[in-house]
Amino acid sequence: MLSKRLAAVDKTRCVACGVCENICPLGAIKVHRGCYAAVETGRCVGCGKCAKLCPGGCIEVKARPEA
Amino acid sequence: MKKKHWYDYLWIWSILYFALGFFNILFAWLGMIDFFLPLVFAVFGGNKFFCNHLCGRGQLFSKLGGELKCSRCKPTPRWMSSKWFRYGFLIFFLTMFGNMVFQTYLVGAGASSLREAIKLFWTFRVPWGWTYTAGTVADWVAQFSFGFYSLMLTSLLLGLIVMALYKPRTWCAFCPMGTMTQGICKLKNKE
Ligand code: SF4
Ligand code: SF4
Ligand code: SF4
């Protein structure tokens, strides 16, 4: 079962610091080639820990789009 | 839970660096590691492995601001992580770095004399003479140490201020090294 909610990164504002990658308990978010963070949608449970600490303020926890 | 790596303890290095410079300013040169290593990863690896895993300063802010709750954990103001501010600050920082190198050159060329002081926020001069015995090394080597340590301490203090006010690692939103390495990665991986 996938969670109802999920983290979404605004790539244009991400500073690729890696705060989210380091805090995520599930390893569901990683910095992609030093450019921006990418969420692995199948793993993310939408807990919001990454969004709480993101210094760029560019993560939002949203309702998971219907498959 | 995540496995701990040896590099999860690099925040200790960050503290050690400033402590060493308190006793002998020549240790300031070690900070060049934190200057070149991120660039090496960005230029040759096309990644921000340094920022993401090795930066002691980032880890220190996470510890103080996160675990020790020295941060209000409020959102970073939007302009602070905007492109113009980040790149503007990078240019400002590089200009100040260039100026510091020029001062070093002047001392080396004998055009000005060694000043045993550090300058905080590019403005306030703080006597720091006890950390150096004149004549130990060439004057320019010492001058660079004072200049570089000033930059490092100034940026640490700025980082601590924004940590307290906003998120633990708000500094990383506009850290010149972070901006520069992300810029290089973007060029390398052409979005
Ligand atoms: S914490 Fe925010 S700014 Fe930093 S890499 Fe993750 S999404 Fe990007
Ligand atoms: S919302 Fe939670 S699970 Fe999803 S990426 Fe962020 S920290 Fe990881
Ligand atoms: S952005 Fe600066 S302070 Fe933050 S992890 Fe990278 S080099 Fe360290």
Coordinates of C-alpha atoms and ligand atoms in Angstrom, one line a residue:
Chain A
M1 CA 0.0 0.0 0.0
L2 CA 1.4 3.4 -1.0
S3 CA 0.9 6.3 1.4
K4 CA -1.7 8.9 0.6
R5 CA 0.8 11.7 0.7
L6 CA 4.2 12.3 -0.8
A7 CA 7.0 14.8 -0.9
A8 CA 7.4 16.9 -4.1
V9 CA 10.5 19.0 -4.8
D10 CA 10.5 22.3 -6.7
K11 CA 13.7 21.6 -8.7
T12 CA 14.1 25.1 -9.8
R13 CA 14.6 26.3 -6.2
C14 CA 16.5 23.3 -4.8
V15 CA 20.1 24.1 -3.8
A16 CA 21.1 20.4 -3.8
C17 CA 22.4 20.6 -0.2
G18 CA 21.4 17.1 0.7
V19 CA 19.6 18.0 4.0
C20 CA 16.6 16.0 2.8
E21 CA 18.7 13.0 1.8
N22 CA 20.4 12.9 5.2
I23 CA 17.2 13.1 7.2
C24 CA 14.8 10.8 5.3
P25 CA 14.4 7.7 7.4
L26 CA 13.5 5.6 4.2
G27 CA 16.2 6.8 1.9
A28 CA 13.4 8.0 -0.4
I29 CA 15.0 11.3 -1.5
K30 CA 18.4 11.8 -3.0
V31 CA 20.3 14.6 -4.6
H32 CA 20.6 13.8 -8.3
R33 CA 24.1 14.6 -9.7
G34 CA 24.5 17.7 -7.6
C35 CA 21.7 19.5 -9.3
Y36 CA 18.5 18.9 -7.4
A37 CA 16.8 16.4 -5.1
A38 CA 14.6 13.7 -6.5
V39 CA 11.9 11.7 -4.7
E40 CA 11.6 8.0 -5.2
T41 CA 7.8 7.9 -5.2
G42 CA 7.4 4.2 -4.4
R43 CA 9.4 4.6 -1.2
C44 CA 8.3 8.0 0.2
V45 CA 5.7 7.8 2.9
G46 CA 5.0 11.5 3.1
C47 CA 6.2 11.9 6.6
G48 CA 7.4 15.5 5.9
K49 CA 10.7 15.3 7.8
C50 CA 12.6 16.5 4.7
A51 CA 10.2 19.4 4.1
K52 CA 10.6 20.5 7.8
L53 CA 14.4 21.0 7.4
C54 CA 14.9 21.9 3.8
P55 CA 16.7 25.2 3.8
G56 CA 15.5 26.1 0.4
G57 CA 11.9 25.6 1.4
C58 CA 11.3 23.8 -1.8
I59 CA 9.7 20.6 -0.6
E60 CA 6.0 20.3 -0.2
V61 CA 4.1 17.2 1.0
K62 CA 1.2 16.8 -1.3
A63 CA -1.6 14.3 -1.9
R64 CA -0.2 11.4 -4.0
P65 CA -1.5 11.7 -7.6
E66 CA -3.9 8.9 -8.4
A67 CA -2.2 6.1 -10.4
Chain B
M1 CA 17.9 3.4 10.9
K2 CA 20.7 4.5 8.8
K3 CA 24.1 3.1 9.1
K4 CA 26.7 5.6 10.5
H5 CA 29.7 6.3 8.3
W6 CA 33.1 7.6 9.4
Y7 CA 32.3 10.8 7.6
D8 CA 29.3 11.4 9.8
Y9 CA 31.7 12.7 12.4
L10 CA 33.3 15.4 10.3
W11 CA 31.5 18.1 12.3
I12 CA 34.3 17.5 14.8
W13 CA 36.8 18.7 12.2
S14 CA 34.8 21.9 11.8
I15 CA 35.2 22.7 15.5
L16 CA 38.8 21.6 15.6
Y17 CA 39.7 23.9 12.7
F18 CA 38.5 27.0 14.5
A19 CA 40.1 25.8 17.8
L20 CA 43.5 25.3 16.1
G21 CA 43.4 28.8 14.6
F22 CA 42.9 30.1 18.1
F23 CA 46.4 28.8 19.1
N24 CA 48.3 29.0 15.9
I25 CA 47.0 30.9 12.9
L26 CA 49.1 28.9 10.4
F27 CA 46.6 26.0 10.8
A28 CA 44.2 28.3 8.8
W29 CA 45.8 26.8 5.7
L30 CA 44.1 23.5 6.4
G31 CA 40.9 25.2 5.5
M32 CA 42.0 25.0 1.9
I33 CA 40.9 21.4 2.0
D34 CA 37.3 22.6 2.5
F35 CA 37.9 24.9 -0.5
F36 CA 39.3 22.5 -3.0
L37 CA 37.6 19.2 -2.1
P38 CA 34.1 20.3 -3.0
L39 CA 35.4 21.7 -6.3
V40 CA 37.3 18.4 -7.0
F41 CA 34.0 16.4 -6.5
A42 CA 32.0 18.8 -8.6
V43 CA 34.5 19.2 -11.5
F44 CA 35.6 15.5 -11.7
G45 CA 32.6 13.7 -10.3
G46 CA 29.8 16.0 -11.3
N47 CA 28.3 15.7 -7.9
K48 CA 27.9 17.4 -4.6
F49 CA 29.2 14.5 -2.5
F50 CA 31.1 17.0 -0.4
C51 CA 28.0 19.1 0.6
N52 CA 25.8 16.0 0.8
H53 CA 28.1 13.9 3.0
L54 CA 31.5 15.4 3.9
C55 CA 30.9 19.0 4.9
G56 CA 31.7 19.4 8.6
R57 CA 30.1 22.8 8.7
G58 CA 26.8 21.6 7.4
Q59 CA 26.9 18.7 9.9
L60 CA 27.7 21.1 12.7
F61 CA 24.7 23.3 11.8
S62 CA 22.5 20.2 11.7
K63 CA 23.7 19.1 15.1
L64 CA 23.4 22.5 16.8
G65 CA 20.2 23.6 15.0
G66 CA 18.5 20.2 14.9
E67 CA 19.5 17.9 17.7
L68 CA 20.5 20.7 20.2
K69 CA 17.5 22.8 19.1
C70 CA 19.4 26.1 18.7
S71 CA 17.3 26.9 15.6
R72 CA 13.9 28.4 15.5
C73 CA 13.3 26.2 12.5
K74 CA 11.4 28.9 10.7
P75 CA 11.2 29.0 6.9
T76 CA 14.2 30.6 5.2
P77 CA 13.1 33.9 3.6
R78 CA 12.4 33.2 0.0
W79 CA 14.9 35.8 -1.3
M80 CA 17.7 34.2 0.7
S81 CA 17.5 31.1 -1.5
S82 CA 16.7 32.9 -4.7
K83 CA 19.1 32.7 -7.6
W84 CA 20.1 36.4 -7.7
F85 CA 20.9 36.4 -4.0
R86 CA 22.9 33.2 -4.2
Y87 CA 24.9 34.2 -7.2
G88 CA 25.3 37.7 -6.0
F89 CA 26.7 36.5 -2.7
L90 CA 29.0 34.1 -4.5
I91 CA 30.4 37.0 -6.6
F92 CA 30.7 39.1 -3.5
F93 CA 32.5 36.3 -1.7
L94 CA 34.9 35.6 -4.5
T95 CA 35.7 39.3 -4.8
M96 CA 36.6 39.4 -1.1
F97 CA 38.6 36.2 -1.6
G98 CA 40.5 37.8 -4.5
N99 CA 41.1 40.9 -2.4
M100 CA 42.5 38.8 0.4
V101 CA 44.8 37.1 -2.1
F102 CA 45.9 40.5 -3.4
Q103 CA 46.7 41.6 0.2
T104 CA 48.8 38.5 0.5
Y105 CA 50.6 39.4 -2.7
L106 CA 51.2 43.0 -1.4
V107 CA 52.8 41.6 1.7
G108 CA 54.8 39.1 -0.3
A109 CA 56.1 41.9 -2.6
G110 CA 57.0 44.0 0.4
A111 CA 54.5 46.7 -0.5
S112 CA 52.7 46.4 2.8
S113 CA 53.5 44.9 6.1
L114 CA 52.0 41.9 7.9
R115 CA 48.9 42.7 10.0
E116 CA 48.5 40.2 12.9
A117 CA 44.7 40.6 13.1
I118 CA 41.6 39.0 11.7
K119 CA 38.8 40.9 10.1
L120 CA 35.2 39.9 10.9
F121 CA 32.4 40.6 8.5
W122 CA 34.9 42.3 6.3
T123 CA 34.8 45.3 8.7
F124 CA 35.8 44.7 12.3
R125 CA 39.4 44.2 13.0
V126 CA 40.2 41.9 15.9
P127 CA 43.7 41.6 17.2
W128 CA 44.8 38.0 16.9
G129 CA 48.6 38.4 17.4
W130 CA 49.0 35.8 20.1
T131 CA 48.6 33.1 17.5
Y132 CA 51.7 33.9 15.6
T133 CA 55.4 34.6 16.3
A134 CA 56.8 37.0 13.8
G135 CA 59.4 35.4 11.5
T136 CA 58.2 31.8 11.9
V137 CA 57.4 31.7 8.2
A138 CA 57.5 34.1 5.3
D139 CA 55.3 37.1 6.0
W140 CA 52.9 36.4 3.1
V141 CA 52.3 32.9 4.4
A142 CA 51.2 34.3 7.7
Q143 CA 49.2 37.1 6.0
F144 CA 47.2 34.6 4.0
S145 CA 46.5 32.6 7.2
F146 CA 45.0 35.6 8.9
G147 CA 43.0 36.5 5.8
F148 CA 41.7 33.1 5.2
Y149 CA 40.8 32.4 8.8
S150 CA 38.9 35.7 8.8
L151 CA 36.8 34.5 5.8
M152 CA 36.2 31.2 7.4
L153 CA 35.2 32.6 10.8
T154 CA 33.0 35.3 9.2
S155 CA 31.1 32.8 7.2
L156 CA 30.8 30.5 10.2
L157 CA 29.3 33.3 12.2
L158 CA 26.9 34.2 9.4
G159 CA 25.9 30.6 9.2
L160 CA 25.2 30.4 12.9
I161 CA 23.1 33.6 12.8
V162 CA 20.9 32.3 10.0
M163 CA 20.8 28.9 11.7
A164 CA 19.4 30.4 14.9
L165 CA 16.9 32.5 13.0
Y166 CA 15.7 30.1 10.4
K167 CA 16.5 26.4 9.6
P168 CA 19.5 24.6 10.9
R169 CA 21.2 24.6 7.5
T170 CA 19.9 27.8 6.0
W171 CA 23.5 28.8 5.4
C172 CA 23.7 26.1 2.8
A173 CA 21.0 27.8 0.8
F174 CA 23.5 30.6 -0.1
C175 CA 26.9 29.2 0.9
P176 CA 29.3 30.2 -1.9
M177 CA 30.8 26.7 -2.1
G178 CA 27.4 25.2 -2.3
T179 CA 26.3 27.6 -5.1
M180 CA 29.5 27.2 -7.0
T181 CA 29.5 23.4 -6.9
Q182 CA 25.8 23.2 -7.8
G183 CA 26.5 25.6 -10.7
I184 CA 29.4 23.3 -11.9
C185 CA 27.2 20.2 -11.6
K186 CA 24.4 21.8 -13.6
L187 CA 26.9 22.8 -16.4
K188 CA 28.4 19.3 -16.4
N189 CA 25.1 17.5 -16.4
K190 CA 23.5 20.0 -18.8
E191 CA 19.9 20.2 -17.7
Ligands
SF4_1 S1 16.9 19.9 1.5 FE1 15.7 21.1 0.0 S2 17.2 22.4 -1.0 FE2 18.4 20.7 0.0 S3 18.6 19.1 -1.5 FE3 16.8 18.7 -0.4 S4 15.1 19.6 -1.6 FE4 17.0 20.5 -2.3
SF4_2 S1 8.4 12.9 3.2 FE1 9.4 11.5 4.6 S2 9.7 9.6 3.4 FE2 9.1 11.2 1.9 S3 11.1 11.8 1.2 FE3 10.6 13.2 2.9 S4 11.5 12.3 4.7 FE4 11.5 10.7 3.1
SF4_3 S1 26.5 24.4 1.1 FE1 28.4 25.0 2.1 S2 28.1 24.7 4.3 FE2 26.5 23.6 3.2 S3 27.3 21.5 3.0 FE3 27.9 22.6 1.1 S4 29.9 23.5 1.5 FE4 29.0 22.8 3.5

